[in-house]
mmCIF file of C-alpha atoms in Angstrom:
data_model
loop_
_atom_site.group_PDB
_atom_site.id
_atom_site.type_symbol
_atom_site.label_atom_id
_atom_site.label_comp_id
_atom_site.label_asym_id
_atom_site.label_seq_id
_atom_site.Cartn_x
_atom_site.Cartn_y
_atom_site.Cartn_z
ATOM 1 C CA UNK X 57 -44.052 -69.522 30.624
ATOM 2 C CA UNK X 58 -40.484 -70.002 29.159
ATOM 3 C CA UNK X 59 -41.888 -68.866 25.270
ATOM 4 C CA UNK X 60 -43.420 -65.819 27.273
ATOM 5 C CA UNK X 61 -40.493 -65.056 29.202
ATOM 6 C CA UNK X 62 -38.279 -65.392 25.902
ATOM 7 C CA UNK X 63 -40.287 -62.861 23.747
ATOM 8 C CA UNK X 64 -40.127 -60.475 26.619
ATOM 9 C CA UNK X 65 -36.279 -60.916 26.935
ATOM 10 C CA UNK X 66 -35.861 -60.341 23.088
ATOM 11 C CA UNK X 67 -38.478 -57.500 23.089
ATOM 12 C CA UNK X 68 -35.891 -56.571 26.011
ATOM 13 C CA UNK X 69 -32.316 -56.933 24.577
ATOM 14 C CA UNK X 70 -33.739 -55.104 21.349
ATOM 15 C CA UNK X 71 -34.380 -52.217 22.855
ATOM 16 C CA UNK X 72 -31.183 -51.971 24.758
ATOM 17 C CA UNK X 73 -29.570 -52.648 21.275
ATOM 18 C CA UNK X 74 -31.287 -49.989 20.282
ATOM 19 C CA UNK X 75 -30.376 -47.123 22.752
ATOM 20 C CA UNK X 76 -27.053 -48.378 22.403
ATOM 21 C CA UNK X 77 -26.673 -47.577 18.683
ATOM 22 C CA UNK X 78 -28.303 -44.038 19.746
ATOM 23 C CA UNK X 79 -26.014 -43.576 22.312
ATOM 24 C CA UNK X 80 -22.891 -45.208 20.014
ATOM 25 C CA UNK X 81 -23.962 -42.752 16.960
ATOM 26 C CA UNK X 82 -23.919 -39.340 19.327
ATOM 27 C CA UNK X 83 -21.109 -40.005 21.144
ATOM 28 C CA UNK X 84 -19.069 -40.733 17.628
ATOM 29 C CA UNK X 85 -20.971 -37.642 15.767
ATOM 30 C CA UNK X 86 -19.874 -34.792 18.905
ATOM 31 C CA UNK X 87 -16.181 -35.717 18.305
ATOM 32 C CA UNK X 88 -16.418 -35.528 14.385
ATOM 33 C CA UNK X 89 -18.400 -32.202 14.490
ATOM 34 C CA UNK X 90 -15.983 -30.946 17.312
ATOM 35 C CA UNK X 91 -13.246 -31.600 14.684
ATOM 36 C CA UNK X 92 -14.796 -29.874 12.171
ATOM 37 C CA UNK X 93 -15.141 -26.950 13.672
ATOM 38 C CA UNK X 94 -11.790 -27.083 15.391
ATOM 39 C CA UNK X 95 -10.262 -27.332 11.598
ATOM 40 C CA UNK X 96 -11.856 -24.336 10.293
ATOM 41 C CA UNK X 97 -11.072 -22.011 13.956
ATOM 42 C CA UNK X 98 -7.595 -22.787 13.103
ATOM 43 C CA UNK X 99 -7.517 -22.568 9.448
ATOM 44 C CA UNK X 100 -4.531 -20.140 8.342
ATOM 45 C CA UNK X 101 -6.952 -17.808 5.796
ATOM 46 C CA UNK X 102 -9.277 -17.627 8.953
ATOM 47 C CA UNK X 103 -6.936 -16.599 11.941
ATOM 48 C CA UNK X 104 -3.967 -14.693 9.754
ATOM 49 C CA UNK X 105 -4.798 -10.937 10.268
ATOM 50 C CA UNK X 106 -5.530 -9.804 6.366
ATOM 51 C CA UNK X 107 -2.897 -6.821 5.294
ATOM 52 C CA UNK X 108 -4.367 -4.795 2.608
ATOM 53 C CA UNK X 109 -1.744 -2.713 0.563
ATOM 54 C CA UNK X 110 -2.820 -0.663 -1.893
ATOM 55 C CA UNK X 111 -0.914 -0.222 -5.239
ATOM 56 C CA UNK X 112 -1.869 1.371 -8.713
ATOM 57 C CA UNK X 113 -0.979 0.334 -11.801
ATOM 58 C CA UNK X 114 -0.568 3.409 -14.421
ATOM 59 C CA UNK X 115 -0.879 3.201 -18.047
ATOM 60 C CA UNK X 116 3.408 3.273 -19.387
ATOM 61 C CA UNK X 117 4.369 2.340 -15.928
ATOM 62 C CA UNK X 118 2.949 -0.996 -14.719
ATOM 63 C CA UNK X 119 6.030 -2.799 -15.175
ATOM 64 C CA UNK X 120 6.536 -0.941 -11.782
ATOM 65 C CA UNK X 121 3.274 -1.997 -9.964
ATOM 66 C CA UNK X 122 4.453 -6.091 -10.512
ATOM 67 C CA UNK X 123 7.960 -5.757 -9.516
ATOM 68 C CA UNK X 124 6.675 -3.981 -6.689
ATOM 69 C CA UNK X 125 3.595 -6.466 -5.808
ATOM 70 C CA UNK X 126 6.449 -9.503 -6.512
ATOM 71 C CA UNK X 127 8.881 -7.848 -3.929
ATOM 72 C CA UNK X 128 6.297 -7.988 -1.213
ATOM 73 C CA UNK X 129 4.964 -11.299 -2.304
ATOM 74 C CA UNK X 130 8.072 -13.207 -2.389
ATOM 75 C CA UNK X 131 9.606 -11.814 1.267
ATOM 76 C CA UNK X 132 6.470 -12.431 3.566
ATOM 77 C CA UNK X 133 4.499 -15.258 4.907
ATOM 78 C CA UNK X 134 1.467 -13.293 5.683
ATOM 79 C CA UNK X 135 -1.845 -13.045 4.218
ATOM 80 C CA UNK X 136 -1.594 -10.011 2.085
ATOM 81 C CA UNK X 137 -4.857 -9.155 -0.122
ATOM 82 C CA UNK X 138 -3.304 -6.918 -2.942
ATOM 83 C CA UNK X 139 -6.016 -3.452 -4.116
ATOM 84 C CA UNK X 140 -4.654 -2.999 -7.364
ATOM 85 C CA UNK X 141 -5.922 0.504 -8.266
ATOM 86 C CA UNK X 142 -6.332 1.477 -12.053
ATOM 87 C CA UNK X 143 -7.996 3.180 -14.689
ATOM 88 C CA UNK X 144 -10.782 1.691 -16.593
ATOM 89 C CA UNK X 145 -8.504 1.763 -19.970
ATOM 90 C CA UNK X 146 -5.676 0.111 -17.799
ATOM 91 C CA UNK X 147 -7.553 -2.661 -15.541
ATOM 92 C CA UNK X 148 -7.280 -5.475 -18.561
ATOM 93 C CA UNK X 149 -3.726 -5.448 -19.124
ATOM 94 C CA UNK X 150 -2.662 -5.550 -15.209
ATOM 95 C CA UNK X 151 -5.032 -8.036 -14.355
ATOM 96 C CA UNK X 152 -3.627 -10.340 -17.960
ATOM 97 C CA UNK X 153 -0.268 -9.521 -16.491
ATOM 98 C CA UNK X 154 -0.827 -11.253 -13.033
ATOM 99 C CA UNK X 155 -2.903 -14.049 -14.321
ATOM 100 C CA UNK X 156 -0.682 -15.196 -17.032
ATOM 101 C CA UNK X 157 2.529 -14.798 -14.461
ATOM 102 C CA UNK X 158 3.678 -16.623 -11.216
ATOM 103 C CA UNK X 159 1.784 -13.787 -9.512
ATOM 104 C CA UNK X 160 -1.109 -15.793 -10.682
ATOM 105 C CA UNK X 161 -1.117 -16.934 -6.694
ATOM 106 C CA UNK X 162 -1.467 -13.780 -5.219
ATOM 107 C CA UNK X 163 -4.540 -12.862 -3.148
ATOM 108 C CA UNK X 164 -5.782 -9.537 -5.055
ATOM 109 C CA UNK X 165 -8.851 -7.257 -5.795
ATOM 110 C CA UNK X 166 -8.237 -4.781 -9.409
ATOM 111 C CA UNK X 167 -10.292 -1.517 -8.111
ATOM 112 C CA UNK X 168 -10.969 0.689 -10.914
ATOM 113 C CA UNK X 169 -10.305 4.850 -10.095
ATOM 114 C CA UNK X 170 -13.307 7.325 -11.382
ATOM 115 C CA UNK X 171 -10.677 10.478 -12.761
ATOM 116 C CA UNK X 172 -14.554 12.712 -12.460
ATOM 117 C CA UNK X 173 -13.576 12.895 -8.513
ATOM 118 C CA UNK X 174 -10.643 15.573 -9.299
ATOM 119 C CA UNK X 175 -12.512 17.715 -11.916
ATOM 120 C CA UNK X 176 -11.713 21.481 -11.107
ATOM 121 C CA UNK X 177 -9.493 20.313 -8.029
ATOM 122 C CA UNK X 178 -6.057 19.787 -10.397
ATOM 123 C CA UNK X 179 -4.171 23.325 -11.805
ATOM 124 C CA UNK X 180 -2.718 22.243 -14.743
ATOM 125 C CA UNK X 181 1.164 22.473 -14.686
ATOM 126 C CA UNK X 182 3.245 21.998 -18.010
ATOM 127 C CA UNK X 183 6.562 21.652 -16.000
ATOM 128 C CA UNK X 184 6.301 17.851 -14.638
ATOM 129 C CA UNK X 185 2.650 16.798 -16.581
ATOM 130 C CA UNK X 186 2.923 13.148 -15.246
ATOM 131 C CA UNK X 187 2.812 14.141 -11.852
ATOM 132 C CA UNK X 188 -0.899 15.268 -12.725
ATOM 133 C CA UNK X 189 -1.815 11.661 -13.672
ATOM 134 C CA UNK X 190 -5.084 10.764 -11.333
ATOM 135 C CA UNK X 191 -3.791 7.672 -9.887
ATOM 136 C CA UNK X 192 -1.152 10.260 -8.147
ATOM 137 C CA UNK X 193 -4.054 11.332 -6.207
ATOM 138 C CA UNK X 194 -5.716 7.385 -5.375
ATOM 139 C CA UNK X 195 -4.155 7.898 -1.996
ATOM 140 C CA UNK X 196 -6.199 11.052 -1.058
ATOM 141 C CA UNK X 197 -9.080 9.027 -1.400
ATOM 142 C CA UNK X 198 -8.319 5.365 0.358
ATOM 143 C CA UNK X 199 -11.154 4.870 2.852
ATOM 144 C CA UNK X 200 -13.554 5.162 -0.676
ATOM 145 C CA UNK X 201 -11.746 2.189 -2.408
ATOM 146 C CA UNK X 202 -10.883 0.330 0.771
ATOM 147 C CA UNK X 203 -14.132 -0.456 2.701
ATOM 148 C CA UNK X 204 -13.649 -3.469 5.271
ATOM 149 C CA UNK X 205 -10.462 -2.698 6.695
ATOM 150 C CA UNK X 206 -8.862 -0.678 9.427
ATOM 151 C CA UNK X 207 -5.852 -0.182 9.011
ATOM 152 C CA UNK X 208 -4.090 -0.348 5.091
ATOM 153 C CA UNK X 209 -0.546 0.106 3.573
ATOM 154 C CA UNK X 210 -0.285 2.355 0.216
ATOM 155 C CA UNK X 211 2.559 2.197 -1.503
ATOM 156 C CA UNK X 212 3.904 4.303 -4.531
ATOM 157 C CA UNK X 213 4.126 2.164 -7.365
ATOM 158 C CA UNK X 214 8.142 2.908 -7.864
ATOM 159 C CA UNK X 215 9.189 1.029 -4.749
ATOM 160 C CA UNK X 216 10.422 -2.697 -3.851
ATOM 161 C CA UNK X 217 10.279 -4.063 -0.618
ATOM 162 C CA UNK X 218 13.719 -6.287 0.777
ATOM 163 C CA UNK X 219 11.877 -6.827 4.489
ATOM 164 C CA UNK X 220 8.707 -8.786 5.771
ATOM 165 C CA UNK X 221 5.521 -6.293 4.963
ATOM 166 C CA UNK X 222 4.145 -7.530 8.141
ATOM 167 C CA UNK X 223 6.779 -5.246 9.624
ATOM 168 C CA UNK X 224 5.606 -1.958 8.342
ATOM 169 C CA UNK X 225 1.951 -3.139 8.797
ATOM 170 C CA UNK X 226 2.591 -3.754 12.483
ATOM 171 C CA UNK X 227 3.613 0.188 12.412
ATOM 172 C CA UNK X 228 2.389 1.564 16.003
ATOM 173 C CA UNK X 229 -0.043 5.097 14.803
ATOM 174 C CA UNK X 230 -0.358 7.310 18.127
ATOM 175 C CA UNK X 231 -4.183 7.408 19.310
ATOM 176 C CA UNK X 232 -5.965 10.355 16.704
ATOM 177 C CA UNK X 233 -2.984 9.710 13.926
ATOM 178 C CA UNK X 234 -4.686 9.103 11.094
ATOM 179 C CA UNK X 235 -1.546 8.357 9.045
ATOM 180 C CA UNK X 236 2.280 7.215 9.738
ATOM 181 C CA UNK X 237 4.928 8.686 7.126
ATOM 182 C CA UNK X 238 8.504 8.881 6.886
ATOM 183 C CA UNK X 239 10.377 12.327 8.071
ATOM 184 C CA UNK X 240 12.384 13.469 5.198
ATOM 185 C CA UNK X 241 15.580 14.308 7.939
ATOM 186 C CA UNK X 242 15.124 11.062 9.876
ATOM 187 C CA UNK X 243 18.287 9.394 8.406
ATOM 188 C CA UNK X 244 22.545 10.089 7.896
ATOM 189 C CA UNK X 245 22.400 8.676 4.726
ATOM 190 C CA UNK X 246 19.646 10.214 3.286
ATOM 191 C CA UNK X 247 21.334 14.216 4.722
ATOM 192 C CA UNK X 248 24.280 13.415 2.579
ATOM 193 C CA UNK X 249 21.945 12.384 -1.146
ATOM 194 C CA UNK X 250 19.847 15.519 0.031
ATOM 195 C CA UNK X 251 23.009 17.529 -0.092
ATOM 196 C CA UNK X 252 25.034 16.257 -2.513
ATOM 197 C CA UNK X 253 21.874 16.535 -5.689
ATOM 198 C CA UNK X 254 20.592 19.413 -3.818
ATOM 199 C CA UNK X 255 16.746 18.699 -2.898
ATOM 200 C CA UNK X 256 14.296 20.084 -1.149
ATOM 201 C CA UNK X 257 13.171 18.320 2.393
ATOM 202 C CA UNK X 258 11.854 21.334 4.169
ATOM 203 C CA UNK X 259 8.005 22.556 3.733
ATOM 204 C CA UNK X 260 9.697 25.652 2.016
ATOM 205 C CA UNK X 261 10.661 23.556 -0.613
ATOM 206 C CA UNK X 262 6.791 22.080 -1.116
ATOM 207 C CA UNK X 263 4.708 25.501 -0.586
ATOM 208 C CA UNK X 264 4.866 29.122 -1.681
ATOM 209 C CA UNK X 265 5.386 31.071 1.351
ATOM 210 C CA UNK X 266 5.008 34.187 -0.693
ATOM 211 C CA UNK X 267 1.539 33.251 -0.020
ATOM 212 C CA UNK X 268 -0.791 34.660 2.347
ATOM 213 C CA UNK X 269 -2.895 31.377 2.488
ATOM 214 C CA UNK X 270 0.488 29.504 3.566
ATOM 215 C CA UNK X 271 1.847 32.201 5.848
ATOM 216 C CA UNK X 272 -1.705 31.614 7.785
ATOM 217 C CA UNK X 273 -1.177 28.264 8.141
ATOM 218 C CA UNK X 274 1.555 29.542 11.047
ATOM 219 C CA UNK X 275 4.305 26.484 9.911
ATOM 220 C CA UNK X 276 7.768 27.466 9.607
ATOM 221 C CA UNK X 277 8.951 26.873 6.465
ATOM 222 C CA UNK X 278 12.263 25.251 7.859
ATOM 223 C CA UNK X 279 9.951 22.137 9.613
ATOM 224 C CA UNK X 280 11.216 19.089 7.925
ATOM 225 C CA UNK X 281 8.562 17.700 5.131
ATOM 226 C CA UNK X 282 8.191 14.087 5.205
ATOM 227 C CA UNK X 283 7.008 11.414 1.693
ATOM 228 C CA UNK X 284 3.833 9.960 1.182
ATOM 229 C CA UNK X 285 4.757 7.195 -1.046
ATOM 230 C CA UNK X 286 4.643 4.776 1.695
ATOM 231 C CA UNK X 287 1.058 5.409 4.415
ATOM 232 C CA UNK X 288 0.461 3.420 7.059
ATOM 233 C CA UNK X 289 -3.111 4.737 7.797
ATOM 234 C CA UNK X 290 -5.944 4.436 9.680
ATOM 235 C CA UNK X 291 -9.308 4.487 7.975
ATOM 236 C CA UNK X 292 -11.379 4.980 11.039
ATOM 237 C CA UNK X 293 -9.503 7.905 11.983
ATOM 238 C CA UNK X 294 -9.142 9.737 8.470
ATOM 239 C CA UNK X 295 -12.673 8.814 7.948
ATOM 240 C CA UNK X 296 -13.690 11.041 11.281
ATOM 241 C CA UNK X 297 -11.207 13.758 10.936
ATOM 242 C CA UNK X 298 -12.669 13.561 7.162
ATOM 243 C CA UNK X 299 -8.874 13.709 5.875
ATOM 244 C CA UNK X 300 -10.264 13.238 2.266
ATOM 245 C CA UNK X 301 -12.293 16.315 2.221
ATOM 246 C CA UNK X 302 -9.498 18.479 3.953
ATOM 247 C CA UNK X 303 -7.061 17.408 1.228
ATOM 248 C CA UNK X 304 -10.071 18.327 -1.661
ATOM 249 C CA UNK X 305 -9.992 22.135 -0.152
ATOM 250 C CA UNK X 306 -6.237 22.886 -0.387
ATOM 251 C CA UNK X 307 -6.326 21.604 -3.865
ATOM 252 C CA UNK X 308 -9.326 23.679 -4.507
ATOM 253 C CA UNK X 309 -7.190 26.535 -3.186
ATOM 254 C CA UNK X 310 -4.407 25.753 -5.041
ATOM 255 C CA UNK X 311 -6.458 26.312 -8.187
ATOM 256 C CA UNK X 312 -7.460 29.284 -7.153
ATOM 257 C CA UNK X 313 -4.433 30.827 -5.822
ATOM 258 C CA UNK X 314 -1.482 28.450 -7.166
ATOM 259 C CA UNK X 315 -0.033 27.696 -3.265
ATOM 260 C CA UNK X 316 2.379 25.172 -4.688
ATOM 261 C CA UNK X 317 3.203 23.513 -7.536
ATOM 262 C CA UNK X 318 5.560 20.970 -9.746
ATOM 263 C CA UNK X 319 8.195 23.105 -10.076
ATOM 264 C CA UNK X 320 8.774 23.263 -5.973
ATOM 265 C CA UNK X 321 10.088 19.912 -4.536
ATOM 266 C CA UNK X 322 7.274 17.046 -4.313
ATOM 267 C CA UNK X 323 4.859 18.331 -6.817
ATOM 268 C CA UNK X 324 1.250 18.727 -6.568
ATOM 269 C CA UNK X 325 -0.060 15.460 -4.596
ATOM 270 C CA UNK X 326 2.911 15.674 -1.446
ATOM 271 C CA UNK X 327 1.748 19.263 -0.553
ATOM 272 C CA UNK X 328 -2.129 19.286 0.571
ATOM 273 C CA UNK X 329 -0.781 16.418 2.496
ATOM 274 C CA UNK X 330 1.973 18.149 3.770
ATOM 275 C CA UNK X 331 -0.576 20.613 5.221
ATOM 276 C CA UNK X 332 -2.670 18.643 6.438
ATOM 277 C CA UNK X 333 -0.877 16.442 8.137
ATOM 278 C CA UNK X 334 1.337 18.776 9.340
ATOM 279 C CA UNK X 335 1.948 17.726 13.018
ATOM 280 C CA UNK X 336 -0.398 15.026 13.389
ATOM 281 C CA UNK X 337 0.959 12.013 12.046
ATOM 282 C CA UNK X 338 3.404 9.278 13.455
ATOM 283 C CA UNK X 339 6.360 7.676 12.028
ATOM 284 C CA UNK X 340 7.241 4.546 10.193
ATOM 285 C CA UNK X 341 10.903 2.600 11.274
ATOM 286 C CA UNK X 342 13.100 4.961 8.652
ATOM 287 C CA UNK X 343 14.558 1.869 7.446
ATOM 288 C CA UNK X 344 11.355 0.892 5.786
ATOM 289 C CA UNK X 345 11.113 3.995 3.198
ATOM 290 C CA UNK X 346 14.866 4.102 2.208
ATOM 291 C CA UNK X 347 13.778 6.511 -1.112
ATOM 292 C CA UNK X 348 15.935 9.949 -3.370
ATOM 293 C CA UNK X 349 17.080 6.666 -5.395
ATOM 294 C CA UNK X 350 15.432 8.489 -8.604
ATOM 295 C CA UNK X 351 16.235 11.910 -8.139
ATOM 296 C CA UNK X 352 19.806 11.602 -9.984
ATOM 297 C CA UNK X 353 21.256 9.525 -12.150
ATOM 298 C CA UNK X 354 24.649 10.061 -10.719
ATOM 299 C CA UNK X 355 24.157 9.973 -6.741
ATOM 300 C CA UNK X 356 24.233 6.969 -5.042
ATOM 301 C CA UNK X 357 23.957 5.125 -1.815
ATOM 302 C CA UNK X 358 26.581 2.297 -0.326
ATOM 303 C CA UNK X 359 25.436 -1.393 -1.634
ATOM 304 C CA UNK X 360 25.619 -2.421 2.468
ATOM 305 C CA UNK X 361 23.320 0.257 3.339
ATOM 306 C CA UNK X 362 20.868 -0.542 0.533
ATOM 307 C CA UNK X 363 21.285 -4.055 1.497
ATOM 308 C CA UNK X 364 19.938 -3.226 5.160
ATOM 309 C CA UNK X 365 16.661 -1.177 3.699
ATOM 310 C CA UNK X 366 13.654 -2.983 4.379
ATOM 311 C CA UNK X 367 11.737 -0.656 1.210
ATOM 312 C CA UNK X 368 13.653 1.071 -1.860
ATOM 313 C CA UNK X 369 11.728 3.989 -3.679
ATOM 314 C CA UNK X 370 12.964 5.163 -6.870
ATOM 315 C CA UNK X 371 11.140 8.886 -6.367
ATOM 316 C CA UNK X 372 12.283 11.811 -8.890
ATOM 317 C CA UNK X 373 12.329 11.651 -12.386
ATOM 318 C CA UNK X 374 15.038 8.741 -13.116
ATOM 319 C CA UNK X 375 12.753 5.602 -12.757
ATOM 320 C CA UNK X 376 14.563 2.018 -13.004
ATOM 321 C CA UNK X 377 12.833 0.768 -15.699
ATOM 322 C CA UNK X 378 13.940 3.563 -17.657
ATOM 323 C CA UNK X 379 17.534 4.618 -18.698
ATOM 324 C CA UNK X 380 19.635 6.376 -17.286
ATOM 325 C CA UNK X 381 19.044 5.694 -13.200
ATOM 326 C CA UNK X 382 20.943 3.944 -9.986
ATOM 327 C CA UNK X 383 20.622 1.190 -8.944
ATOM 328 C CA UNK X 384 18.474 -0.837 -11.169
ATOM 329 C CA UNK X 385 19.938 -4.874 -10.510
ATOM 330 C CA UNK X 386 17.849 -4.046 -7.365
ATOM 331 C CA UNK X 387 15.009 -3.204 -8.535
ATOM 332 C CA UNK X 388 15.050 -5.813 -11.697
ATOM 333 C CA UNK X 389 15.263 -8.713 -9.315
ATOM 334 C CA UNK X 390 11.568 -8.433 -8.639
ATOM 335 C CA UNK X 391 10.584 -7.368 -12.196
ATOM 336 C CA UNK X 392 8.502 -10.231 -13.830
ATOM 337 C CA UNK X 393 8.347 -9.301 -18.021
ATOM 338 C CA UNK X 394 4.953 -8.787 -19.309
ATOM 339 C CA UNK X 395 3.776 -11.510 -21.234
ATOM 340 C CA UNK X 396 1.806 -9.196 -23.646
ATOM 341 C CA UNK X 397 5.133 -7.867 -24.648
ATOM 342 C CA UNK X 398 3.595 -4.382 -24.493
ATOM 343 C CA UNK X 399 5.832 -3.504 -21.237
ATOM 344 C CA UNK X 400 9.350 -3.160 -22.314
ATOM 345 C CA UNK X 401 12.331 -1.867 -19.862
ATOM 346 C CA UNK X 402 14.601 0.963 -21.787
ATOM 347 C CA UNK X 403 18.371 -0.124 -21.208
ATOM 348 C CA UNK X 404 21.472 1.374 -22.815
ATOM 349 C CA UNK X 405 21.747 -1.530 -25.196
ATOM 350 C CA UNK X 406 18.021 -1.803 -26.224
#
């Protein structure tokens, strides 16, 4: 009996062994796959809400685009992807630029522009020719190089930003706004630089109201314009209200019938957007487009109040990597040299 009754207790107390290690090795594997997945629900690059801001980098002028892209970098902790938007001749020397620099850590995508998309939409002006360059137009056609996300900054390339982008993303658009820009009579300071270098911040100083086409449009051509360098836009609504191909026809129509041009305040890619938009957009904090710093090299604004802007945009013809112009410690804090040596900044003493 007792050898019987001992192979059935072993028989026994291996089998309990047995469902024991079964049991043991679940229990221990639920935790460690629990953890897994708990690591990679609260991973930063999974959670962070991606902010897309769109920039292009233009042959001469991509010293610009980096100071710019370093600017935003260096004064936010969110997770910014970067849509660096060139030309195909371009694309090698921007992208060489941020890999060989500390931007080498920026999240970024180098989108290249197709030019063939404006043929017979662009009246050639002689008076301003670089405001004809096609990447002036890249913002007319966003929801085309941007295809995953909502809601995208663009940003002119002649700006740096002092404040958190996060800020200006966060940007509240009224329900059917396709687009948020800043009013060009929303601030004090910027009254007095309008005055004192004498522009242009009405529609009458954008479109030719000698015009039939523009008389049509019924706007009074004392309603204050507003700038396009900095969007806030939604691509869900400008894809419905098909924004893109309502900015195509007024160009169209300025070929044909010269409604506006480069020698009236914004040149030729502020005006279709001007109509367009006109009364159907919402507004970003004024603070965060604080801009006229290009437009003379003589006016300026108060150090504390440019110390309080959130974004600085050299518009007008006086850029600050180029002599003369205002302002240009400001803008040189962010500028990171180009290790090609083919970007050079014109000072006084070079």
């Amino acid at each position: 009996i007792f050898p019987f009754v001992s192979v059935n207790q072993i028989l026994l107390l291996l089998l309990v062994l047995t469902v024991c290690a079964i049991l043991y090795n679940k229990v221990h594997q639920v935790p460690s796959a629990l953890k897994n997945e708990t690591v990679d629900l609260e991973s930063p690059e999974e959670m962070e809400e991606e902010i897309p801001v769109v920039i292009c980098a233009a042959a001469g002028r991509m010293g610009a685009a980096v100071a710019a892209i370093s600017s935003i970098y260096s004064n936010t902790e969110a997770n910014v992807l970067f849509y660096i938007v060139g030309l195909k001749t371009t694309i090698p020397h921007i992208r060489k630029w941020i890999e060989n620099s500390k931007l080498k850590e920026i999240k970024f995508k180098v989108v290249e522009f197709n030019p063939m998309v404006l043929k017979g939409k662009i009246r050639q002006d002689a008076s301003r020719p670089e405001l004809l360059q096609p990447l002036n137009f890249v913002r007319f056609y966003l929801p085309l190089l941007i295809q995953k996300h909502e809601k995208v900054i663009y940003l002119d390339d002649d700006v740096i930003v002092q404040g958190d982008i996060q800020e200006l993303y966060d940007t509240k658009l009224t329900p059917g706004h396709a687009a948020a820009f800043s009013d060009d009579c929303d601030l004090p300071s910027t009254h007095e630089m309008v005055r004192s270098v004498g522009m242009q911040n009405t529609y009458m100083g954008f479109l030719d109201y000698r015009k039939q086409a523009i008389r049509d449009l019924g706007i009074s051509p004392s309603t204050c314009s507003f700038n396009p360098g900095v969007i806030v836009a939604n691509m869900t609504e400008w894809k419905h209200q098909r924004i893109t191909k309502q900015l195509e026809k007024w160009m169209q129509r300025n070929v044909e019938e010269n409604l506006y041009s480069s020698t009236l305040g914004g040149g030729v890619a502020t005006s279709p957007m001007l109509i367009v938009f006109h009364g159907k957009y919402s507004s970003i904090n004024p603070m965060w487009h604080i801009r006229h710093l290009g437009w003379s090299p003589d006016a300026r604004y108060s150090e504390q109040f440019l110390q309080e802007a959130k974004l600085l945009h050299w518009n007008g013809r006086y850029k600050p990597w180029d002599y003369p112009s205002v302002h240009t410690d400001l803008w040189e804090n962010w500028f990171i040299p180009d290790p090609s040596g083919k970007f050079k900044l014109t000072r006084p003493d070079s």
